[in-house]
JSON list of C-alpha atoms in Angstrom, two decimals:
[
{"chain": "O", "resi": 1, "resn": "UNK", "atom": "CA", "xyz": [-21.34, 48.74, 8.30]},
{"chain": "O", "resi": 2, "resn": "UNK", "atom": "CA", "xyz": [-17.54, 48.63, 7.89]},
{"chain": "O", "resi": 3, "resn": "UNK", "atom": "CA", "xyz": [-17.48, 51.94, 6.89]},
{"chain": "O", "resi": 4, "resn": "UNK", "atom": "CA", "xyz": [-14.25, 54.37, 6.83]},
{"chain": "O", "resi": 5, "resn": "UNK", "atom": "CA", "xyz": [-13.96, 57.80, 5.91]},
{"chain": "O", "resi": 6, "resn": "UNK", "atom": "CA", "xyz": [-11.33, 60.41, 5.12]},
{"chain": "O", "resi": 7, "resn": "UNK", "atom": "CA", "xyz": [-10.89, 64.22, 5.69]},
{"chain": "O", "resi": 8, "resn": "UNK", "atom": "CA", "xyz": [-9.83, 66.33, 3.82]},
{"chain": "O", "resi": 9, "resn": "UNK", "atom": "CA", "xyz": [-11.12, 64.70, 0.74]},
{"chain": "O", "resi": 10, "resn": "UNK", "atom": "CA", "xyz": [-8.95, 67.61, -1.33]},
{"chain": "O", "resi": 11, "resn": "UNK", "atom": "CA", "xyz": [-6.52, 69.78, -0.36]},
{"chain": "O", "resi": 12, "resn": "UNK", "atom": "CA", "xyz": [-4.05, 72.41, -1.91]},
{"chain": "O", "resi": 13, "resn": "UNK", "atom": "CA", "xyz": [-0.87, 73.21, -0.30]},
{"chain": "O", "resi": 14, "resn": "UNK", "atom": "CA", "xyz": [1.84, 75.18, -0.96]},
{"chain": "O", "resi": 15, "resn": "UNK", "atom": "CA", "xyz": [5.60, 73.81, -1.13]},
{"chain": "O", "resi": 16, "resn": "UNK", "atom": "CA", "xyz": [7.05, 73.22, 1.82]},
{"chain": "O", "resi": 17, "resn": "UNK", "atom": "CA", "xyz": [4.05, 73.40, 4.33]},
{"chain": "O", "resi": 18, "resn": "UNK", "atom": "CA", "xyz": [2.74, 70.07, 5.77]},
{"chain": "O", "resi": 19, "resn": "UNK", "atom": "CA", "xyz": [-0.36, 68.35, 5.45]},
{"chain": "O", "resi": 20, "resn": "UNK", "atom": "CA", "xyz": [-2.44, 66.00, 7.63]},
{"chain": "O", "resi": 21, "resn": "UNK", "atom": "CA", "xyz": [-4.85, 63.44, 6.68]},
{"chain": "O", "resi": 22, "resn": "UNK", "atom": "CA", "xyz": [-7.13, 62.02, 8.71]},
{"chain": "O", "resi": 23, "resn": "UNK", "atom": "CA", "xyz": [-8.29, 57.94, 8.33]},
{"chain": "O", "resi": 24, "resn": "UNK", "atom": "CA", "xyz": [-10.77, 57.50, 10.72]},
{"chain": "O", "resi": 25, "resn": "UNK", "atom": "CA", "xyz": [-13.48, 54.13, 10.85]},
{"chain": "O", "resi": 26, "resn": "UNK", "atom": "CA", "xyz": [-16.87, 55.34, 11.87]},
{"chain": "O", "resi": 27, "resn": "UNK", "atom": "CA", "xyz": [-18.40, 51.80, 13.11]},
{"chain": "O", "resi": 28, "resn": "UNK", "atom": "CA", "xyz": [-15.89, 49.26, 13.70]},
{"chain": "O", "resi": 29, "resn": "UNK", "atom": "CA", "xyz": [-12.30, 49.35, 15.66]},
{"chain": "O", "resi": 30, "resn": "UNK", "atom": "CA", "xyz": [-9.03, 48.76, 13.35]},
{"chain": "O", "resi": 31, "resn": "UNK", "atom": "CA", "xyz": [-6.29, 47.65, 14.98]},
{"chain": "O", "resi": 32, "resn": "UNK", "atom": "CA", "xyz": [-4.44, 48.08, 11.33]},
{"chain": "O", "resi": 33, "resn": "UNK", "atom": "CA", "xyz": [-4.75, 50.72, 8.78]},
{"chain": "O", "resi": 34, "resn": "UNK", "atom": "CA", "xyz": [-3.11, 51.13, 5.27]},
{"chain": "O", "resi": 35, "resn": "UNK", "atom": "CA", "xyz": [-2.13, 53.59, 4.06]},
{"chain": "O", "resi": 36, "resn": "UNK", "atom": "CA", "xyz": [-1.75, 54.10, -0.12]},
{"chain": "O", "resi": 37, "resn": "UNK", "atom": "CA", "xyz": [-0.70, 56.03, -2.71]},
{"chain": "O", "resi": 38, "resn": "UNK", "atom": "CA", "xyz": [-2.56, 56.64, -6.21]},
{"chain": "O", "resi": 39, "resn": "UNK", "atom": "CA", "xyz": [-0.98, 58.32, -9.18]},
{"chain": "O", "resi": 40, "resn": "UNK", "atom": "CA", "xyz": [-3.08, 59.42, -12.07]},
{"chain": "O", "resi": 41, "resn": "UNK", "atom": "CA", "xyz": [-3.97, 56.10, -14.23]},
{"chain": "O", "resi": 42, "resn": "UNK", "atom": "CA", "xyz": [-2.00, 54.36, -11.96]},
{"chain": "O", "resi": 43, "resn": "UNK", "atom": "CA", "xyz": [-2.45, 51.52, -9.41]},
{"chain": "O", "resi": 44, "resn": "UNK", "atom": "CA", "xyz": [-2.37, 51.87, -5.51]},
{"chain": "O", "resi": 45, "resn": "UNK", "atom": "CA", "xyz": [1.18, 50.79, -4.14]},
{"chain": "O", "resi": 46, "resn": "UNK", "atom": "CA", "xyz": [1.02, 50.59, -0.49]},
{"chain": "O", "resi": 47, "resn": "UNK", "atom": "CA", "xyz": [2.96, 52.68, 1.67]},
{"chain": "O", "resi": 48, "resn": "UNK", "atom": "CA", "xyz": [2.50, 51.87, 5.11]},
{"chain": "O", "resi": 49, "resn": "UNK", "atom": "CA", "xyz": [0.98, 49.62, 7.38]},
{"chain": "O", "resi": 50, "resn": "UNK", "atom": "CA", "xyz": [-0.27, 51.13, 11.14]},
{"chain": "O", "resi": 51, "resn": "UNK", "atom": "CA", "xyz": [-0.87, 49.15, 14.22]},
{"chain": "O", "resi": 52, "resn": "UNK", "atom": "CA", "xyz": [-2.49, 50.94, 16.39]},
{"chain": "O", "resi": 53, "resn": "UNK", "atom": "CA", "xyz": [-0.41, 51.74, 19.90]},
{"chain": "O", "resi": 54, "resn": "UNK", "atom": "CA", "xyz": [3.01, 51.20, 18.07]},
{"chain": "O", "resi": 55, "resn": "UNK", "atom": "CA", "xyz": [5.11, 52.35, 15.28]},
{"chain": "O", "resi": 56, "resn": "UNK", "atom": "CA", "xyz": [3.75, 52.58, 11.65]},
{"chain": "O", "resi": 57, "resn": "UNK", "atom": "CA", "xyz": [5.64, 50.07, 8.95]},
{"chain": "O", "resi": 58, "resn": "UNK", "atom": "CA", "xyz": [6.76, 51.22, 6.09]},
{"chain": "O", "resi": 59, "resn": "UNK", "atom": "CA", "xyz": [7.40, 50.02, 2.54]},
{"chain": "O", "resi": 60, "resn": "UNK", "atom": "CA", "xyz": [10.57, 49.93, 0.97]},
{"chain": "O", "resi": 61, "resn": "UNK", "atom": "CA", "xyz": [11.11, 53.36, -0.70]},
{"chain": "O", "resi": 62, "resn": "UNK", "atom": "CA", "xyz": [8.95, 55.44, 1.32]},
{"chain": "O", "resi": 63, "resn": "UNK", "atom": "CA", "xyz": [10.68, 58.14, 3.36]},
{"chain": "O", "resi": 64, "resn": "UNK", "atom": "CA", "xyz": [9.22, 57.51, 6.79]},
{"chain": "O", "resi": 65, "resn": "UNK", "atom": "CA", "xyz": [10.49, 61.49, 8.15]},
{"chain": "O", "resi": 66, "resn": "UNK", "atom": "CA", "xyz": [8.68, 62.43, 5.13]},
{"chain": "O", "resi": 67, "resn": "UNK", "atom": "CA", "xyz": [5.22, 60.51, 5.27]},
{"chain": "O", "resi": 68, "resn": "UNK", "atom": "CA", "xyz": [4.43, 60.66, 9.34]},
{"chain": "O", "resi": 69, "resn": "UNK", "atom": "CA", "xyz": [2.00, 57.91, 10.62]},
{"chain": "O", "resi": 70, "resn": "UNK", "atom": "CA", "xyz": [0.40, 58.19, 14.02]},
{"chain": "O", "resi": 71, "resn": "UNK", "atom": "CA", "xyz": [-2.41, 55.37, 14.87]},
{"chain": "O", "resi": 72, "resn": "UNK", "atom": "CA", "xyz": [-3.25, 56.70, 18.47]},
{"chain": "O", "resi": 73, "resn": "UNK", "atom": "CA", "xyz": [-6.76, 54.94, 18.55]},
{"chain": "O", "resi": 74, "resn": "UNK", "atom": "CA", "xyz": [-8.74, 52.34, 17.40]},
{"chain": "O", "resi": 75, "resn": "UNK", "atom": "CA", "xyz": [-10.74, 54.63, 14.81]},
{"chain": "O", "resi": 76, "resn": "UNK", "atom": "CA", "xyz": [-8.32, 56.94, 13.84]},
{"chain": "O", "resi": 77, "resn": "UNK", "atom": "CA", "xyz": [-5.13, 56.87, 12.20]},
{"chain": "O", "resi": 78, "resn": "UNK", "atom": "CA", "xyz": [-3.20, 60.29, 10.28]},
{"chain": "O", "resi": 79, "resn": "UNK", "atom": "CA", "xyz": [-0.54, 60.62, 7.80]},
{"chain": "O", "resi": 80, "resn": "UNK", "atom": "CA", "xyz": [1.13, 63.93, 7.97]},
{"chain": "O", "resi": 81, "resn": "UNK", "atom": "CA", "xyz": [3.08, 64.53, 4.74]},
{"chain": "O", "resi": 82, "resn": "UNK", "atom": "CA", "xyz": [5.88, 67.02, 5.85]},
{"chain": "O", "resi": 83, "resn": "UNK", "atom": "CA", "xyz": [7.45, 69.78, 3.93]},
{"chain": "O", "resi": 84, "resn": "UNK", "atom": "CA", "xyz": [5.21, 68.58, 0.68]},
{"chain": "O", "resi": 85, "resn": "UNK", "atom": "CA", "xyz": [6.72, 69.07, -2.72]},
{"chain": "O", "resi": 86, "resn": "UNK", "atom": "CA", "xyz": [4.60, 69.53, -5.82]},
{"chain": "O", "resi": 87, "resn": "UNK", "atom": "CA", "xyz": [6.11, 65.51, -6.57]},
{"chain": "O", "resi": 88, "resn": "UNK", "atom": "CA", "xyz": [4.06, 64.52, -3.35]},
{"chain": "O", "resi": 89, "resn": "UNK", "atom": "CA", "xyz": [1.09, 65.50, -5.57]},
{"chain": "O", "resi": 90, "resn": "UNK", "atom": "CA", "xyz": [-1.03, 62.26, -5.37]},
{"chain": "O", "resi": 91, "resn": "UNK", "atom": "CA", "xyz": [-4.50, 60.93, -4.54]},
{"chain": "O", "resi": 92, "resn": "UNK", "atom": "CA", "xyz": [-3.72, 59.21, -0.96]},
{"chain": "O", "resi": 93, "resn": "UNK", "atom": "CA", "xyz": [-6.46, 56.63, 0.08]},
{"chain": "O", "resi": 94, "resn": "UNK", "atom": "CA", "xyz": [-6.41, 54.57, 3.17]},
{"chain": "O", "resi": 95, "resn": "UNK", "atom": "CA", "xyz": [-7.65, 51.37, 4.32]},
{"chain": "O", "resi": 96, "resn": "UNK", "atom": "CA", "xyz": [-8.84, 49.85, 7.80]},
{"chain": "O", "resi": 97, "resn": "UNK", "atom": "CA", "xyz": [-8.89, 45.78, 9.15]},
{"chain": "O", "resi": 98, "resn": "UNK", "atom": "CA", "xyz": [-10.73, 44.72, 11.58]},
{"chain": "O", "resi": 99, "resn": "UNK", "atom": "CA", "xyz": [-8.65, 41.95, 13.25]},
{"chain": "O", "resi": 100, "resn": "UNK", "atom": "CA", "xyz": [-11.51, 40.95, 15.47]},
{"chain": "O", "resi": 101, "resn": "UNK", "atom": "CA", "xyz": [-13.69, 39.29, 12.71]},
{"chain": "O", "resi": 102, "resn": "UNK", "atom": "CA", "xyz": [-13.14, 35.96, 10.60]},
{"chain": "O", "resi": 103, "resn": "UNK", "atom": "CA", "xyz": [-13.03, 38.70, 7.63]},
{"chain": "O", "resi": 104, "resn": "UNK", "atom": "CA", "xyz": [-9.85, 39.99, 9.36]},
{"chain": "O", "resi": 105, "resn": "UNK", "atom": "CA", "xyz": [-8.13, 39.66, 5.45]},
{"chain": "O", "resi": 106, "resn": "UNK", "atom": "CA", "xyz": [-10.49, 42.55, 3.79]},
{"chain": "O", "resi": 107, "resn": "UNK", "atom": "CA", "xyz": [-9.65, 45.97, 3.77]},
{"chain": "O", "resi": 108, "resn": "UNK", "atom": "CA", "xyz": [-12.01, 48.67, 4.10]},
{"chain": "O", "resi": 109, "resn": "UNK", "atom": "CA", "xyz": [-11.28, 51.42, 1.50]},
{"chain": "O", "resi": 110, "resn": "UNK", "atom": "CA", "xyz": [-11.57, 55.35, 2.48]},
{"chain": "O", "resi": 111, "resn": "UNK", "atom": "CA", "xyz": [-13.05, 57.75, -0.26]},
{"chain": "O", "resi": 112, "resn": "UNK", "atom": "CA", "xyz": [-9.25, 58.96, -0.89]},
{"chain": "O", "resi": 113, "resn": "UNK", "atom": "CA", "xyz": [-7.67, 62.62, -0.05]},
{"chain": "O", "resi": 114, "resn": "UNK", "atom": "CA", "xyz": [-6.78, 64.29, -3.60]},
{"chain": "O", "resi": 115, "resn": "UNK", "atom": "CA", "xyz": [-3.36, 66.82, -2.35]},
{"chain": "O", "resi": 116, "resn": "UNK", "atom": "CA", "xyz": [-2.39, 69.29, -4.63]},
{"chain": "O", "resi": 117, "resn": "UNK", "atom": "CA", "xyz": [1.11, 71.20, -3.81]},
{"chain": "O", "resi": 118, "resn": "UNK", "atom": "CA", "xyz": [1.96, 74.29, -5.68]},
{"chain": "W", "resi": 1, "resn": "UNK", "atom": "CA", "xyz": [6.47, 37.69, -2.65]},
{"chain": "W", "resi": 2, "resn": "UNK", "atom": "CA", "xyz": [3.15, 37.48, -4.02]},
{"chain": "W", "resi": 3, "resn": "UNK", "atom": "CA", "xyz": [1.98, 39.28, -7.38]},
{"chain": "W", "resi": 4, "resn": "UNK", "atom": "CA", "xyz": [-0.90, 40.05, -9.31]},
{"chain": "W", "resi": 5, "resn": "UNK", "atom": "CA", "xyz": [-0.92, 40.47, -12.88]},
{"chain": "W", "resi": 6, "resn": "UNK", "atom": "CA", "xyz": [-3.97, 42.27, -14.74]},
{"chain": "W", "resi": 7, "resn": "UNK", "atom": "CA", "xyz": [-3.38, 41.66, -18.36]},
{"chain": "W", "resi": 8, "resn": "UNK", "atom": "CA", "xyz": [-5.40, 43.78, -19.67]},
{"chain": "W", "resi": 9, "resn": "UNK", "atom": "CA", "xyz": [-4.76, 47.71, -19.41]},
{"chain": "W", "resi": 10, "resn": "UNK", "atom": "CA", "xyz": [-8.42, 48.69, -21.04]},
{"chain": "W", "resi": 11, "resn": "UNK", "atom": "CA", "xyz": [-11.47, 47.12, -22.41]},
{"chain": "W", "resi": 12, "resn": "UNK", "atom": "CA", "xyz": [-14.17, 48.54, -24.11]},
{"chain": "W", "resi": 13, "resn": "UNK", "atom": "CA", "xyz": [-17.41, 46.35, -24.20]},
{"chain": "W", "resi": 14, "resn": "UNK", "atom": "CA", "xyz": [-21.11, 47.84, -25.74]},
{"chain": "W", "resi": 15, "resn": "UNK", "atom": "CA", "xyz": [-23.79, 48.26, -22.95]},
{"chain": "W", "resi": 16, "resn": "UNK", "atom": "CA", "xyz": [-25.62, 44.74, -22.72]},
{"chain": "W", "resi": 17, "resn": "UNK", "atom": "CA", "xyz": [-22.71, 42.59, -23.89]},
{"chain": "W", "resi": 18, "resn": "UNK", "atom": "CA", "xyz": [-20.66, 40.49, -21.67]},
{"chain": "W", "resi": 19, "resn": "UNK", "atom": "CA", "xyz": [-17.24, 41.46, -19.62]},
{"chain": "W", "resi": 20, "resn": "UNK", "atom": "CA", "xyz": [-14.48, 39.28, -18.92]},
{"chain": "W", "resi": 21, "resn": "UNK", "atom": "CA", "xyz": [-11.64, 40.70, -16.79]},
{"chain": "W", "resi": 22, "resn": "UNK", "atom": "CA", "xyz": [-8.43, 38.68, -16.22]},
{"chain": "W", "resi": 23, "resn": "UNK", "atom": "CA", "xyz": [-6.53, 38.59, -13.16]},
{"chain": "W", "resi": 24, "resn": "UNK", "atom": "CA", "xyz": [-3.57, 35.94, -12.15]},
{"chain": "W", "resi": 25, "resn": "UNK", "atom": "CA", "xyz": [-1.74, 35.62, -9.22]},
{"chain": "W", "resi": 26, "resn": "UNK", "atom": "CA", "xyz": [1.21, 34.65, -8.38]},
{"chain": "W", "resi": 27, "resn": "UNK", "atom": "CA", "xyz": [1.57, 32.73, -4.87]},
{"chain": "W", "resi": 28, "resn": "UNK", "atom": "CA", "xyz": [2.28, 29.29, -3.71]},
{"chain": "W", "resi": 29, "resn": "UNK", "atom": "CA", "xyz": [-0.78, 28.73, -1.20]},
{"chain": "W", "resi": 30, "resn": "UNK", "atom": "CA", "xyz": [-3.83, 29.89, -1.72]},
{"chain": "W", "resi": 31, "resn": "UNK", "atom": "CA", "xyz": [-4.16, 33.46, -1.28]},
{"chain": "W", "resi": 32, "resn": "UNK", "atom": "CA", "xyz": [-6.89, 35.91, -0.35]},
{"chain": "W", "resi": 33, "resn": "UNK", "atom": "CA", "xyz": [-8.26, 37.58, -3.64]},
{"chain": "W", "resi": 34, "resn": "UNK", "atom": "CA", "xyz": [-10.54, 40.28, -4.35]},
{"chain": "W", "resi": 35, "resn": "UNK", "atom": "CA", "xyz": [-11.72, 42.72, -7.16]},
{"chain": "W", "resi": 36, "resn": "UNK", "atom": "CA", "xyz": [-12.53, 46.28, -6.03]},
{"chain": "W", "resi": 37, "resn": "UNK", "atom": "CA", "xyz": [-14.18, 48.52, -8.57]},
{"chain": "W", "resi": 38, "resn": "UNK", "atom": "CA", "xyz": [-12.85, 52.30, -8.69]},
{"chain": "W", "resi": 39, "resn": "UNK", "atom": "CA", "xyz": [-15.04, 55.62, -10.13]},
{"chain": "W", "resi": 40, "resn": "UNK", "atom": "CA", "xyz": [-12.60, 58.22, -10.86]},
{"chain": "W", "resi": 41, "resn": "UNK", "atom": "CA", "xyz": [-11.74, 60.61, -8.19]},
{"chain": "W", "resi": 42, "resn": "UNK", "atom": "CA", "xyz": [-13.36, 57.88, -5.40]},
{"chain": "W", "resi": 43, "resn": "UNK", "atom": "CA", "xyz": [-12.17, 55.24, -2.88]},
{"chain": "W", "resi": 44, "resn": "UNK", "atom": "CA", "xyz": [-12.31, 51.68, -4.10]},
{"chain": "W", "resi": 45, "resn": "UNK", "atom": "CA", "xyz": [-15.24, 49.40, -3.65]},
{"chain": "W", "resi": 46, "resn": "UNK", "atom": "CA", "xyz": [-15.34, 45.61, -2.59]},
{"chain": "W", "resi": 47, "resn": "UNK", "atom": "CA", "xyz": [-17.21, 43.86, -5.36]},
{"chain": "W", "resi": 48, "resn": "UNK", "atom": "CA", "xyz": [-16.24, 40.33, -4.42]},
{"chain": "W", "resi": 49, "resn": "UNK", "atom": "CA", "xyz": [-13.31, 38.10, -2.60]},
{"chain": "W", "resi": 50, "resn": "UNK", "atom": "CA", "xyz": [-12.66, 34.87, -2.49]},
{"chain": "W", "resi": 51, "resn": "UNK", "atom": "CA", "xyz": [-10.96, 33.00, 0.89]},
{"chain": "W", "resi": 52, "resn": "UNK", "atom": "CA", "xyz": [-11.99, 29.22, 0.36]},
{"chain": "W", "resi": 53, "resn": "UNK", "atom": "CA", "xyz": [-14.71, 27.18, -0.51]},
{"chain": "W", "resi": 54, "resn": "UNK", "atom": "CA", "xyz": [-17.30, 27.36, -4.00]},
{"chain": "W", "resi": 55, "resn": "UNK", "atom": "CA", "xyz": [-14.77, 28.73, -6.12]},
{"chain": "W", "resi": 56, "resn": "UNK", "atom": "CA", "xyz": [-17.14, 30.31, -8.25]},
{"chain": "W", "resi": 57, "resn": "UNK", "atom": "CA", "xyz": [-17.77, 33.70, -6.33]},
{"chain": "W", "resi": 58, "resn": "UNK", "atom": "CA", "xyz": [-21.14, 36.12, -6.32]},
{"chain": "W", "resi": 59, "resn": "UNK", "atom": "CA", "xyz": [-20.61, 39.52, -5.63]},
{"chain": "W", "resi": 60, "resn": "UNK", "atom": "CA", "xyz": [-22.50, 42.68, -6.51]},
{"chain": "W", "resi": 61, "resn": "UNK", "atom": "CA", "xyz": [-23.84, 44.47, -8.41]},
{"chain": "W", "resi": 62, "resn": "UNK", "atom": "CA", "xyz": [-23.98, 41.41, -10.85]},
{"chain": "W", "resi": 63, "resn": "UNK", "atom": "CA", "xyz": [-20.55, 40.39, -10.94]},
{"chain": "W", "resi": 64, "resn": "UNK", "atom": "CA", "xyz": [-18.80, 36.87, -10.44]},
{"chain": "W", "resi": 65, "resn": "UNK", "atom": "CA", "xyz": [-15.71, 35.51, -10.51]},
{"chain": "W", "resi": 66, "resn": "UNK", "atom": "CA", "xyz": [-13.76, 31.76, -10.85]},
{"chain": "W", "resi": 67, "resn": "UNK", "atom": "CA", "xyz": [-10.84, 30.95, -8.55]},
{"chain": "W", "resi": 68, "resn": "UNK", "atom": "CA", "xyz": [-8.87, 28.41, -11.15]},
{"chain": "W", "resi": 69, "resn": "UNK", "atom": "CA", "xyz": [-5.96, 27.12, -9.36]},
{"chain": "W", "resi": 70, "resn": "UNK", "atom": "CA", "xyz": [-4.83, 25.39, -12.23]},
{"chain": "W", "resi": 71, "resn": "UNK", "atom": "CA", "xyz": [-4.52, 28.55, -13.82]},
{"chain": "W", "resi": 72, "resn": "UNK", "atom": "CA", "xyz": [-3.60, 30.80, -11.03]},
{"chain": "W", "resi": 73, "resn": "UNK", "atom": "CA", "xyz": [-6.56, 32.86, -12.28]},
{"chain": "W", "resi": 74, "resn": "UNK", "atom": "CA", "xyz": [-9.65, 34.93, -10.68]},
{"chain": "W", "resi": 75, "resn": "UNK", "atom": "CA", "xyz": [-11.05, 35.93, -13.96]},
{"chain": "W", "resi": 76, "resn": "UNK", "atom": "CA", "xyz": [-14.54, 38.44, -12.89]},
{"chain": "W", "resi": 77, "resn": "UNK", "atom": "CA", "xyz": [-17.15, 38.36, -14.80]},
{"chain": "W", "resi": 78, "resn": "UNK", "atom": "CA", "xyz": [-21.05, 39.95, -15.87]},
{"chain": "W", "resi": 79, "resn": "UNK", "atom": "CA", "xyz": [-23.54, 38.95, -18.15]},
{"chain": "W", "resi": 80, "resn": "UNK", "atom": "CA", "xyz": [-24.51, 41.86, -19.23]},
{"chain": "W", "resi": 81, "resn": "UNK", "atom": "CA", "xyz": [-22.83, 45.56, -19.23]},
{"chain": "W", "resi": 82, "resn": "UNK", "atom": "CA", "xyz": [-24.53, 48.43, -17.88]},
{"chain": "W", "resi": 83, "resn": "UNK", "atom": "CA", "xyz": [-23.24, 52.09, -18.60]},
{"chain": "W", "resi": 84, "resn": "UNK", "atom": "CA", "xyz": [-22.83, 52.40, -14.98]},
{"chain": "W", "resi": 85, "resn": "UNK", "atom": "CA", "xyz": [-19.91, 49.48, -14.88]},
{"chain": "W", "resi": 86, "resn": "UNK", "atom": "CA", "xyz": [-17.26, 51.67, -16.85]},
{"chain": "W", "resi": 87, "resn": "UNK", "atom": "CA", "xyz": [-14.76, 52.16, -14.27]},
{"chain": "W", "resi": 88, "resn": "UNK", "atom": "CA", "xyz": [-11.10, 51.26, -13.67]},
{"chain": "W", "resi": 89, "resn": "UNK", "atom": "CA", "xyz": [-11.65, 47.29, -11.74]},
{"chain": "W", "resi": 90, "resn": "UNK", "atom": "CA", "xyz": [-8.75, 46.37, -9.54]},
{"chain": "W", "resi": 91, "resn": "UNK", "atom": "CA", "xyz": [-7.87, 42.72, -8.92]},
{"chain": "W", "resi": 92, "resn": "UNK", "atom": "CA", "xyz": [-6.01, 42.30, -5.33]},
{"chain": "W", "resi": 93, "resn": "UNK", "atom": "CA", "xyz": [-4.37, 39.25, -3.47]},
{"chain": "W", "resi": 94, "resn": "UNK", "atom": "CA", "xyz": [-3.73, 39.21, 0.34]},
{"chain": "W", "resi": 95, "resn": "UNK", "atom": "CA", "xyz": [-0.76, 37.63, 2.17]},
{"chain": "W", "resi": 96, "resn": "UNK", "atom": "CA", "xyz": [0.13, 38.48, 5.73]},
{"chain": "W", "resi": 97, "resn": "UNK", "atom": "CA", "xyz": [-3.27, 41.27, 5.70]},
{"chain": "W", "resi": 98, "resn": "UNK", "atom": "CA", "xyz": [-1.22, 43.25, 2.89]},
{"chain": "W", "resi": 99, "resn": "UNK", "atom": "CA", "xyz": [-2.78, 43.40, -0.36]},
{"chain": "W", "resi": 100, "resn": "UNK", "atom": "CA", "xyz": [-1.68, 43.84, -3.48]},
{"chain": "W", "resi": 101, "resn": "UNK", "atom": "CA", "xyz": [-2.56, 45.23, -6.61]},
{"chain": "W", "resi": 102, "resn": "UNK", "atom": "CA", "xyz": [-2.62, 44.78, -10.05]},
{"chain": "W", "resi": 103, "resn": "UNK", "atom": "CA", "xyz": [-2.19, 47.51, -12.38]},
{"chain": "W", "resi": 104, "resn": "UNK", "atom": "CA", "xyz": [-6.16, 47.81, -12.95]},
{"chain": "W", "resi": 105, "resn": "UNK", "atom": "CA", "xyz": [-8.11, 47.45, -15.89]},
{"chain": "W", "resi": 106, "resn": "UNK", "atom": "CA", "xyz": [-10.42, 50.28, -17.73]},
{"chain": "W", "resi": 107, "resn": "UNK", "atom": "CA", "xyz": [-13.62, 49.44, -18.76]},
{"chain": "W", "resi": 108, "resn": "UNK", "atom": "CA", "xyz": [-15.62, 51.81, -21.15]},
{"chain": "W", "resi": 109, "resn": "UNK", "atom": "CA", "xyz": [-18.99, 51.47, -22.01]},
{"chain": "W", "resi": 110, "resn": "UNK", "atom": "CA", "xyz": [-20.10, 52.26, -25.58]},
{"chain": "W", "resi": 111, "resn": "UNK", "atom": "CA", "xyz": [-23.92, 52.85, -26.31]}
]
């Protein structure tokens, strides 16, 4: 169980288009998904944190027109990266809670979206 | 605000020997922790956590791991390397359902 997924898992863009990324979890309802950022050799630093039904959270740094959260249901959540720039070039991975268990503190990990803009 | 240090930036161990990875936090109750194992180009994995209790943690794939609070440590831990473990092993801590990161160890594998 506990399992979330991603789509696309890779995608190339060209500058100035917009991407969407889909977070969805296949067997269990998140009321909160993560969503992070991966450079090469690099650790994940969190950008934001979406409730479903309300407005996404985002860290400090992160342009929120640029990096779009919607969390419209339980099992899904998107991050729409708007007029991408080859420095939005990153492998994007997000992460779902389920708030209804006593394990409400782990995180269930997607398989990651590599984007590529050119 | 809570932080989690990963002193080590790579490790290279031969296959059958023993692997230490260190991992302190930095946090004044006790926090959440966890180690997540990464294969290049994939999602992270959940090898272990630790929330209270035995503070000497199972996990799988043959790992464990020591919650020290003396030493503000998590240190993970196998017996015995397979070729399969080289991957890049992140230690995590969660406050307020955020977790963070450290900066994630390497592991290579030498025959």
């Amino acid at each position: 169980g506990a399992v979330v997924s991603q789509h696309p898992s890779w995608v190339i863009c060209k500058s100035g288009t917009s991407v969407k990324i889909e977070c969805r979890s296949l067997d269990f309802q998140a009321t909160t998904m993560f969503w992070y950022r991966q450079f090469p050799k690099q650790s994940l630093m969190l950008m934001a944190t979406s409730n479903e039904g309300s407005k996404a959270t985002y860290e400090q740094g992160v342009e929120k027109d640029k990096f779009l959260i919607n969390h419209a249901s339980l099992t899904l959540s998107t991050l729409t990266v708007t007029s991408a720039h080859p420095e939005d070039s990153s492998f994007y991975i997000c992460s779902a809670r389920d708030s209804r268990t006593s394990k409400s503190h782990e995180q269930y990990f997607g398989p990651g979206t590599r984007l590529t803009v050119t | 605000a809570q932080s989690v240090t990963q002193p080590d930036i790579h490790i290279t161990v031969s296959e059958g020997a023993s692997l230490e990875l260190r991992c302190n936090y930095s946090y004044g109750a006790t926090p959440y922790l966890f180690w997540y194992v990464q294969s290049p180009g994939q999602g992270l994995q959940l090898l272990l956590k630790y929330f209270s209790g035995d503070t000497l943690v199972q996990g799988i794939k043959g790992f464990e791991a020591e919650f020290k609070r003396s030493q503000s440590s998590f240190n993970l831990r196998k017996p015995s390397v397979h070729w399969s473990d080289a991957a890049e092993y992140f230690c995590g801590s969660s406050n307020d359902y955020k977790l963070s990161f450290g900066a994630g160890t390497t592991v290579t594998v030498r025959a």
